[in-house]
Amino acid sequence: MVIDINSKRYARIVLISISLAILALIVNHEVVAQTEQDQYSPYSGINYPENLYWGDTHVHTNLSLDAYTFGNRLDPDVAYNFAKGRSVESSNGQLVRLKKPLDFIVLADHAEFMGVYKLLGDKDADFLSTNVGKSWSVLYELGLYKDIMGQFSEVIKGRNTNDYVYSDRFIKSVWHDVISSAERNNEPGKFTAFIGFEWTSVDNGNNLHRNIIFRDGADRADKIIPFSILDSFDPEHLWDYLEDYEELTGGRVLAIPHNGNLSNGAMFSNTTFSGKALDRNYSMRRSRWEPLYEVTQIKGDAESHPILSPSDEFSDYEKWDWSNMDHTQPPKENWMLKHEYARSALKLGIEFENKLGANPFKFGLIGSSDSHTSLAAIEEDNFFGKFGQDEPSKKRMGIQQYYLAAKKHAASGYAAVWANENTRQSLFDAMLRRETYATTGPRIILRFFAGWDFEASDHLRPDYVDIGYKKGVPMGGDISMAPAGKVPSLLIVASKDPDGANLERVQVVKGWLDAQGEAQEKIWDVAMSDNRLPGADGVMAPPIRSTVDIKSATYSNSVGSAVLSTVWQDTEFDASQRAFYYVRVLEIFTPRWTTYDAAFYGVNLPDGVPPIHQERAYTSPVWYTP
């Protein structure tokens, strides 16, 4: 037998895939066996995840070169304290606090020159003796931080690897501090501080960033140093690094891509970074190391796009799509969009699986902030911007920078994870099995199961979760081998954020392969508030009226529903066609963050920015394989 490349890695991925499948069967069997025993307590055999945890897997502190450059002076310990629900002082001196604490966080500082400003501030002798240190120390003393950022690319290209700033000794010292901070703040069962970093590949200005999350603690993570673009711009080399880490330490690690909308078609390309056609080996490796995708964040929402989904009236939400990451290749060309947005990537994935026998884009969905302020503050009425210079102030409302930020920056998002307990291990394992969903900020409570035998009233039963696991699979799972005469049924229950807006509708998004092997999509309204009926023949029902008072930035829950639930059947199902399903939930209209700012500071809204919007949640898909 001949395997084209990386035969050892390929074989290992196959074995891991088989092992995970067997484990899933065993777990499902145990759930059924234990719950069906003749015992008085109906809860004695439950081992599926019953707890919902909220977090942010993408926050930058003052250790990130760009975060410090643009005004962030808050260190990792401040970021952890804020996420835990404590009041902290922002970089511009305001007291700030979350409405409700988070359950977990990943401080994903850029691996490239992580902590270099601390060296400059401490006047580190080793660093100041280097060429880079001598040059940057002058700029630092003059406060010319943007000039330091401006030299970033040139310094990388012309680097002298003998310089201290490139040495393993320097990188390891910073990494040790990062790990130590995470260990100090990790409180198993109460708050999870993951160890992580961001690999910041920007090839020719095209975004290929990944956030790296470790399941492990200091005993394993301290044995390596972060992988950066000083090592490689190629995602496949990043996967080599992840595999090497697991083989060296016995630990576990994963990567989460984000902002395909700024990749100019590179994030979900038909070719590898080196220009080769995708093959089975690549597809298996990518789905192994990248089980999730960050679908919504401050730099735009990336579920879908009006050009890709012209019949989807809700696809034009918080779009940032006119250029690549560093604005070197505008304007955006329409062909790129197909390879940038989550829904189209999921469709490409089942096309590739049909050809290659493996799906390179089989990912679940999460949201996170990409905050560079150390503050995971993305509620519309508590949005502290992307950078320190974007923090709330009357000044930002009156300068051109604000108008640019207002048009681009979304107050988004958070990651929701169904897990057994609030620990690194349990949350990480839930991410691996993709039992996750994304929201643009509200803490909407959402369950979604797919199976063949749900009854029409199952969503009304108090034990609907138990039924969901017994009769089907949760979000992130797989169904196959359709029983004769049966179609997939989806059990969906969505509840409003207890402190937020009512729900307006629940939708099912389906992608499938037609007879020619081309991916198609369709959206159904499956549950509506205010006694409205879903539109006929796939036509979406109109939204309900807005209760927002724009001048005061207030709204009323006099419309919408606290809970929307249903069991929906796919009456158009063809058992011979690959498919996926995911759920989208929309809130009623609420004020956008710019509307809150205008009301607070008593200024006019910027032109071209919608004053109201509908926040939302997206589940991870369930895939059907013939």
XYZ file of C-alpha atoms in Angstrom:
626
model
C 0.000 0.000 0.000
C 1.317 3.441 -0.898
C 0.391 6.546 1.080
C 1.362 9.809 -0.561
C 2.821 11.840 2.351
C 3.057 11.810 6.121
C 2.061 8.154 6.275
C 2.694 7.964 9.994
C 0.506 10.982 10.683
C -2.188 9.686 8.321
C -2.298 6.283 10.020
C -2.506 7.900 13.418
C -5.442 10.070 12.368
C -7.283 7.006 11.033
C -6.738 5.182 14.327
C -7.881 8.206 16.337
C -11.017 8.548 14.177
C -11.884 4.877 14.662
C -11.220 5.107 18.408
C -13.453 8.159 18.781
C -16.245 6.411 16.870
C -15.982 3.327 19.090
C -15.918 5.514 22.208
C -19.071 7.310 21.067
C -20.855 3.978 20.587
C -19.768 2.810 24.037
C -20.898 6.053 25.675
C -24.272 5.945 23.908
C -24.693 2.319 24.926
C -23.877 3.156 28.542
C -26.410 5.981 28.569
C -29.186 3.708 27.290
C -28.164 0.713 29.407
C -27.922 2.677 32.639
C -31.120 4.645 32.149
C -33.170 1.618 31.125
C -32.300 -0.429 34.191
C -35.131 -1.144 36.568
C -34.194 1.498 39.131
C -36.482 3.838 41.035
C -34.370 6.962 40.455
C -34.726 8.074 36.819
C -31.504 10.098 37.110
C -29.119 7.419 38.350
C -27.781 6.438 34.932
C -27.422 9.895 33.377
C -23.933 10.705 32.114
C -24.652 13.064 29.247
C -23.760 16.771 29.635
C -26.415 18.694 31.548
C -24.534 21.940 32.160
C -24.160 24.939 29.863
C -20.969 26.972 30.183
C -20.241 30.377 28.677
C -16.845 31.632 27.634
C -14.562 33.536 25.312
C -11.767 31.665 23.540
C -10.170 34.757 22.018
C -9.010 37.599 24.273
C -5.759 39.558 23.926
C -3.910 41.269 26.756
C -1.070 43.780 26.829
C 1.268 40.896 25.937
C 0.077 41.137 22.311
C 2.101 43.569 20.223
C -0.906 45.132 18.489
C -3.032 45.283 21.654
C -0.381 47.289 23.513
C 0.325 49.467 20.487
C -3.314 50.548 20.329
C -3.771 51.348 23.989
C -4.145 48.187 26.103
C -2.229 48.359 29.395
C -4.033 45.505 31.182
C -2.129 42.300 31.962
C -3.468 38.700 31.976
C -4.426 38.735 35.660
C -6.740 41.708 35.031
C -8.308 39.838 32.095
C -8.990 36.813 34.305
C -10.440 38.926 37.122
C -12.759 40.655 34.668
C -13.951 37.353 33.191
C -14.694 36.138 36.718
C -17.147 38.995 37.153
C -15.026 41.421 39.151
C -14.859 45.165 38.557
C -11.604 46.323 36.993
C -10.273 49.601 35.649
C -10.047 49.782 31.866
C -7.028 51.157 30.028
C -8.678 54.580 29.788
C -9.506 54.609 33.485
C -13.171 53.578 33.587
C -14.571 51.032 36.001
C -16.033 48.131 34.027
C -17.722 44.873 34.970
C -19.627 42.086 33.218
C -23.347 41.736 33.837
C -22.711 38.053 34.581
C -19.322 36.337 34.941
C -18.043 33.926 32.342
C -17.301 30.277 33.085
C -14.109 29.986 31.032
C -11.681 32.007 28.971
C -8.680 31.583 26.671
C -6.138 34.389 26.644
C -4.957 33.964 23.061
C -2.112 36.459 22.818
C -0.226 36.553 19.524
C 2.757 34.177 19.550
C 4.734 36.654 17.439
C 6.779 38.961 19.741
C 4.552 38.049 22.685
C 5.567 40.161 25.683
C 8.080 42.324 23.818
C 6.686 45.568 25.250
C 7.328 44.270 28.752
C 10.991 43.887 27.790
C 11.051 47.465 26.558
C 9.345 48.760 29.664
C 11.680 46.804 31.932
C 14.710 47.943 29.891
C 15.802 44.311 29.615
C 19.565 44.323 28.995
C 19.565 41.210 26.792
C 16.890 42.661 24.518
C 18.376 46.162 24.371
C 21.686 44.690 23.228
C 20.054 43.369 20.035
C 19.497 45.254 16.796
C 15.718 45.054 17.186
C 15.911 46.098 20.824
C 18.086 49.139 20.090
C 15.756 50.322 17.336
C 12.495 49.705 19.189
C 13.687 51.127 22.525
C 14.121 54.558 20.916
C 10.619 54.427 19.461
C 9.225 53.134 22.754
C 10.712 55.980 24.767
C 9.169 58.462 22.329
C 5.773 56.734 22.570
C 5.849 55.865 18.859
C 4.187 52.478 19.296
C 2.563 52.529 15.858
C 6.023 52.902 14.313
C 7.059 49.717 16.123
C 4.015 47.949 14.660
C 4.890 49.380 11.265
C 8.292 47.680 11.414
C 6.811 44.319 12.379
C 6.789 42.721 8.913
C 10.209 44.067 7.959
C 11.739 42.884 11.221
C 10.418 39.376 10.590
C 11.736 39.312 7.032
C 15.203 40.577 7.970
C 15.504 38.912 11.343
C 18.814 37.796 12.808
C 17.891 34.607 14.575
C 20.804 35.141 16.950
C 18.999 38.157 18.415
C 17.630 37.525 21.902
C 14.027 38.375 20.934
C 13.979 35.372 18.573
C 15.614 32.986 21.019
C 13.886 30.052 22.663
C 15.129 31.433 25.984
C 13.159 34.669 25.641
C 10.061 33.010 24.190
C 10.055 30.361 26.901
C 10.360 32.968 29.665
C 7.249 34.788 28.407
C 5.390 31.523 27.813
C 6.221 30.407 31.362
C 4.650 33.617 32.690
C 1.550 33.056 30.535
C 1.172 29.523 31.878
C 1.760 30.616 35.465
C -0.975 33.244 35.193
C -3.424 30.666 33.805
C -2.557 28.238 36.608
C -3.078 30.922 39.277
C -6.495 31.752 37.910
C -7.758 28.267 37.060
C -10.344 27.115 39.603
C -11.618 23.640 38.590
C -15.352 23.369 39.046
C -15.761 27.146 39.312
C -13.776 28.908 36.561
C -11.584 27.518 33.781
C -8.508 29.384 32.596
C -7.295 27.546 29.498
C -3.677 27.814 28.399
C -3.493 29.067 24.826
C -2.095 31.459 22.234
C -2.814 32.718 18.720
C -0.877 31.680 15.620
C -1.155 34.748 13.391
C -0.560 33.709 9.807
C -1.342 36.517 7.344
C -0.137 35.345 3.947
C 0.028 38.348 1.584
C -2.459 40.064 3.855
C -4.928 37.144 3.815
C -6.093 36.052 7.252
C -5.380 32.445 8.280
C -5.290 32.959 12.061
C -5.829 30.093 14.489
C -6.277 30.107 18.256
C -4.522 27.213 20.005
C -6.130 25.699 23.130
C -4.501 23.143 25.422
C -6.472 20.635 27.479
C -3.541 20.388 29.853
C -1.852 22.259 32.664
C 1.657 23.553 33.228
C 3.234 20.097 33.583
C 2.692 19.495 29.850
C 2.268 22.930 28.250
C 5.559 24.168 29.743
C 7.472 21.536 27.752
C 6.999 23.445 24.491
C 6.946 27.037 23.260
C 4.286 28.668 21.051
C 4.389 28.112 17.298
C 4.480 31.390 15.375
C 4.867 32.708 11.831
C 8.577 32.892 12.601
C 8.299 29.102 12.253
C 5.847 28.892 9.338
C 2.851 30.539 7.657
C 1.486 27.111 6.584
C -1.445 25.614 8.574
C -0.189 22.090 7.831
C 3.044 22.903 9.664
C 0.935 24.133 12.580
C -0.817 20.745 12.616
C 2.618 19.069 12.676
C 3.405 21.141 15.761
C 0.128 20.115 17.435
C 0.783 16.453 16.732
C 4.348 16.721 17.963
C 3.080 18.269 21.188
C 0.673 15.395 21.788
C 3.331 12.782 21.039
C 5.877 14.510 23.284
C 3.633 15.157 26.271
C 0.673 12.781 26.011
C -1.550 15.854 26.196
C -4.307 17.170 23.928
C -4.580 20.359 21.898
C -6.787 21.849 19.176
C -6.901 24.865 16.865
C -9.810 27.216 16.091
C -9.675 29.277 12.856
C -11.408 32.630 12.687
C -12.207 35.500 10.324
C -12.355 33.687 7.030
C -14.230 36.826 5.941
C -10.835 38.574 5.849
C -8.959 35.841 3.985
C -9.763 36.760 0.360
C -10.887 33.186 -0.249
C -7.927 31.497 1.477
C -9.561 30.151 4.658
C -11.636 27.414 2.994
C -9.724 27.154 -0.259
C -9.863 24.292 -2.762
C -6.085 24.052 -2.474
C -3.555 23.765 0.318
C -1.299 26.620 1.402
C 1.373 25.253 -0.953
C -1.071 25.188 -3.884
C -1.867 21.470 -4.081
C -5.358 20.087 -4.557
C -6.998 18.923 -1.340
C -6.711 15.185 -0.735
C -8.024 12.693 1.818
C -4.966 13.036 4.046
C -5.291 16.827 4.250
C -9.043 16.560 4.854
C -8.668 14.121 7.740
C -5.889 16.144 9.354
C -7.789 19.417 9.158
C -10.986 18.022 10.665
C -8.901 16.308 13.363
C -7.034 19.421 14.502
C -9.706 22.039 13.783
C -13.028 20.721 15.132
C -14.488 24.227 15.639
C -14.776 27.511 13.756
C -15.223 30.956 15.306
C -18.205 32.132 13.292
C -18.871 35.508 14.911
C -16.676 38.126 16.607
C -15.846 41.846 16.669
C -14.394 41.755 13.122
C -17.708 40.675 11.661
C -20.236 37.866 11.554
C -19.305 35.065 9.165
C -22.260 32.674 9.037
C -23.267 33.522 5.486
C -23.473 36.403 2.997
C -26.283 37.881 0.878
C -24.423 37.089 -2.344
C -24.055 33.453 -1.272
C -27.576 33.192 0.180
C -29.757 35.705 -1.693
C -33.010 34.214 -0.369
C -31.833 34.469 3.242
C -33.012 37.881 4.434
C -31.041 37.501 7.673
C -27.662 36.821 6.051
C -26.692 40.496 5.822
C -25.747 40.818 9.492
C -22.677 42.695 10.777
C -20.671 42.166 7.596
C -16.995 43.112 7.284
C -16.230 41.917 3.801
C -14.648 44.589 1.624
C -10.997 43.567 1.858
C -8.502 41.135 3.320
C -6.905 41.360 6.779
C -4.474 44.234 6.215
C -6.446 45.979 3.436
C -3.732 45.314 0.846
C -6.040 43.717 -1.713
C -9.382 45.522 -1.877
C -11.923 45.370 -3.273
C -13.254 41.910 -2.467
C -14.111 39.746 -5.477
C -17.342 37.743 -5.321
C -15.702 34.390 -6.070
C -13.795 34.671 -2.783
C -16.929 34.675 -0.615
C -17.659 30.979 -1.177
C -14.363 30.177 0.533
C -14.807 32.589 3.441
C -18.164 31.969 5.151
C -19.190 29.126 7.440
C -22.313 27.920 5.639
C -20.641 27.799 2.243
C -17.624 26.040 3.806
C -19.908 23.395 5.307
C -21.368 22.886 1.824
C -17.886 22.633 0.302
C -17.058 20.108 2.997
C -19.734 17.616 1.997
C -18.763 18.058 -1.666
C -15.167 17.150 -0.806
C -16.317 14.258 1.366
C -18.294 12.894 -1.560
C -15.145 12.977 -3.715
C -12.406 12.163 -1.203
C -14.146 10.161 1.510
C -13.188 12.770 4.138
C -14.550 16.202 5.011
C -11.930 18.951 5.509
C -14.520 21.459 6.784
C -16.410 19.381 9.326
C -16.476 21.915 12.128
C -18.751 22.983 14.937
C -19.521 26.615 15.657
C -18.558 28.969 18.469
C -18.401 32.716 18.911
C -15.730 34.700 20.722
C -14.706 38.335 20.954
C -11.154 38.884 19.624
C -11.038 41.698 22.159
C -7.634 43.391 22.352
C -8.555 45.285 25.543
C -8.137 42.345 27.978
C -11.908 42.729 28.515
C -14.387 40.155 27.225
C -17.024 42.901 27.219
C -19.225 42.483 24.161
C -22.758 43.175 25.408
C -24.332 45.921 23.301
C -24.730 48.220 26.340
C -21.299 47.295 27.724
C -19.069 47.176 24.630
C -15.486 48.233 25.255
C -14.366 47.964 21.651
C -11.652 45.998 19.968
C -8.611 48.056 21.028
C -7.827 50.308 23.961
C -8.283 53.333 21.735
C -11.843 52.163 20.994
C -13.002 52.111 24.608
C -16.173 54.117 25.341
C -15.732 57.877 25.453
C -17.386 60.954 24.043
C -14.212 61.534 22.064
C -14.617 58.303 20.135
C -18.100 59.427 19.151
C -16.717 62.574 17.551
C -13.749 61.428 15.505
C -13.437 59.681 12.179
C -11.985 56.581 13.849
C -15.295 56.049 15.615
C -17.279 56.129 12.397
C -14.965 53.546 10.887
C -15.254 51.349 13.972
C -19.024 51.801 14.102
C -19.403 50.520 10.569
C -17.050 47.585 11.035
C -16.993 46.436 14.628
C -19.696 44.138 15.966
C -20.296 43.673 19.690
C -19.845 39.904 19.414
C -19.587 37.069 20.476
C -19.507 34.234 23.050
C -18.963 30.465 23.008
C -21.562 28.155 24.588
C -20.449 24.643 25.576
C -22.542 21.736 26.885
C -20.296 19.806 29.291
C -20.398 17.761 32.462
C -18.338 20.102 34.611
C -16.386 23.339 34.507
C -12.885 21.966 34.037
C -10.315 22.159 31.271
C -10.764 18.482 30.520
C -14.567 18.413 30.360
C -14.899 21.635 28.344
C -12.134 20.603 25.942
C -13.755 17.203 25.358
C -17.072 18.928 24.596
C -15.292 21.128 22.058
C -13.776 18.044 20.437
C -17.188 16.468 19.986
C -18.534 19.853 18.773
C -21.312 20.046 21.357
C -21.086 23.823 21.164
C -22.828 26.822 19.708
C -22.185 30.489 18.985
C -24.058 33.600 19.983
C -23.508 37.218 19.076
C -23.566 38.036 22.789
C -26.875 37.045 24.414
C -26.814 33.937 26.587
C -29.589 32.147 24.725
C -30.087 28.599 26.034
C -30.293 26.177 23.123
C -30.584 22.404 22.685
C -30.763 20.620 19.331
C -30.955 16.873 18.596
C -31.356 14.932 15.357
C -32.752 11.407 15.017
C -35.313 9.212 13.295
C -37.921 8.573 15.996
C -38.821 11.821 17.738
C -42.533 12.295 18.322
C -44.294 15.575 17.635
C -44.795 16.307 21.343
C -41.302 15.398 22.571
C -40.230 19.045 22.773
C -42.992 19.654 25.339
C -41.851 16.952 27.740
C -39.859 17.951 30.825
C -37.399 15.126 30.097
C -36.825 16.219 26.478
C -33.035 16.232 26.967
C -33.090 12.593 28.079
C -35.245 11.770 25.046
C -32.867 13.681 22.790
C -29.871 11.588 23.805
C -31.812 8.310 23.794
C -33.407 8.751 20.385
C -30.832 10.885 18.601
C -27.552 12.773 18.656
C -26.829 16.308 19.901
C -25.398 19.234 17.932
C -22.010 18.294 16.518
C -23.014 14.658 15.963
C -23.680 12.352 13.016
C -26.619 10.328 11.798
C -26.537 7.714 9.045
C -28.199 4.604 7.641
C -31.672 6.086 7.321
C -34.316 3.510 8.289
C -36.688 2.622 5.477
C -39.506 5.105 5.187
C -38.151 7.508 7.803
C -36.812 11.049 7.552
C -34.638 13.032 9.975
C -36.502 14.789 12.748
C -34.992 17.606 14.778
C -35.831 18.212 18.419
C -35.204 21.900 19.191
C -35.711 23.870 22.398
C -34.545 27.492 22.700
C -34.952 29.786 25.723
C -34.223 33.495 25.955
C -31.272 34.939 27.827
C -32.791 35.304 31.321
C -31.503 38.899 31.430
C -32.077 39.714 27.768
C -34.519 39.965 24.906
C -37.305 37.605 23.936
C -36.948 35.247 20.976
C -38.490 36.016 17.594
C -38.009 32.800 15.585
C -36.150 29.499 15.257
C -34.868 28.373 11.863
C -33.382 25.188 10.455
C -30.589 25.614 7.905
C -29.985 22.615 5.659
C -27.212 21.957 3.168
C -27.241 18.876 0.930
C -25.790 17.385 -2.231
C -28.073 17.201 -5.232
C -28.044 14.446 -7.850
C -25.118 16.136 -9.624
C -23.032 16.278 -6.454
C -23.454 20.046 -6.078
C -24.262 21.473 -2.650
C -27.571 23.265 -2.156
C -29.114 25.064 0.830
C -32.535 25.904 2.221
C -33.869 27.597 5.352
C -37.123 26.894 7.160
C -38.869 28.935 9.855
C -39.818 26.159 12.276
C -40.987 28.046 15.377
C -42.343 31.594 15.533
C -43.355 33.910 18.347
C -46.607 35.872 18.670
C -48.777 33.202 17.051
C -47.231 33.801 13.627
C -47.028 30.949 11.168
C -43.921 29.975 9.178
C -43.925 31.125 5.577
C -45.090 28.696 2.914
C -42.687 27.029 0.453
C -39.584 28.207 2.269
C -40.563 31.886 2.203
C -39.553 33.432 5.496
C -42.260 35.000 7.603
C -41.907 38.751 8.156
C -40.335 39.952 11.403
C -42.461 41.263 14.222
C -42.660 44.947 15.061
C -39.800 46.681 16.806
C -40.303 47.915 20.374
C -37.016 49.876 20.383
C -37.001 53.527 21.375
C -33.897 54.670 19.503
C -33.460 57.973 21.309
C -33.324 56.356 24.754
C -31.815 53.043 23.533
C -34.482 50.960 25.288
C -36.792 48.148 24.238
C -39.653 46.114 25.637
C -40.231 42.363 25.868
C -43.899 42.967 25.081
C -43.377 40.964 21.882
C -41.554 37.700 21.269
C -41.436 34.529 23.345
C -39.404 33.377 26.316
C -39.261 29.847 24.872
C -39.608 28.506 21.333
C -39.526 24.775 20.713
C -40.547 22.220 18.129
C -39.982 18.836 16.542
C -39.424 19.421 12.829
C -39.241 16.778 10.087
C -37.392 17.103 6.804
C -40.136 16.073 4.395
C -37.794 16.787 1.437
C -35.197 14.287 2.660
C -33.467 12.011 0.143
C -31.657 9.140 1.871
C -29.081 8.942 -0.907
C -27.825 12.524 -0.444
C -25.287 13.802 2.071
C -26.630 16.627 4.209
C -26.106 18.749 7.294
C -28.509 20.653 9.523
C -27.972 23.453 12.013
C -30.267 25.760 13.955
C -30.348 29.554 13.948
C -32.275 31.454 16.625
C -33.122 35.164 16.345
C -34.068 37.584 19.102
C -36.553 40.417 18.753
C -35.188 43.819 17.713
C -32.861 45.474 20.231
C -30.589 48.561 20.112
C -27.155 48.174 18.530
C -24.132 49.219 20.607
C -23.793 52.459 18.648
C -27.349 53.365 19.643
C -26.500 52.861 23.312
C -23.423 55.053 22.851
C -25.380 57.827 21.141
C -27.981 57.836 23.923
C -25.368 57.804 26.686
C -23.222 60.589 25.261
C -26.076 62.616 23.790
C -24.766 62.693 20.227
C -26.147 61.759 16.839
C -25.932 58.263 15.408
C -23.348 57.846 12.635
C -24.692 57.679 9.094
C -25.006 54.284 7.481
C -25.122 52.308 10.735
C -28.370 50.471 11.616
C -29.764 51.639 14.967
C -31.413 48.278 15.722
C -30.621 44.655 14.960
C -31.564 41.071 15.800
C -28.981 39.207 17.839
C -28.753 35.476 17.273
C -27.330 32.043 17.986
C -25.957 29.358 15.643
C -25.619 25.706 16.653
C -22.990 23.293 15.490
C -24.382 21.126 12.675
C -25.482 17.521 12.643
C -24.286 15.653 9.535
C -26.166 12.928 7.650
C -24.105 10.408 5.686
C -25.818 7.855 3.396
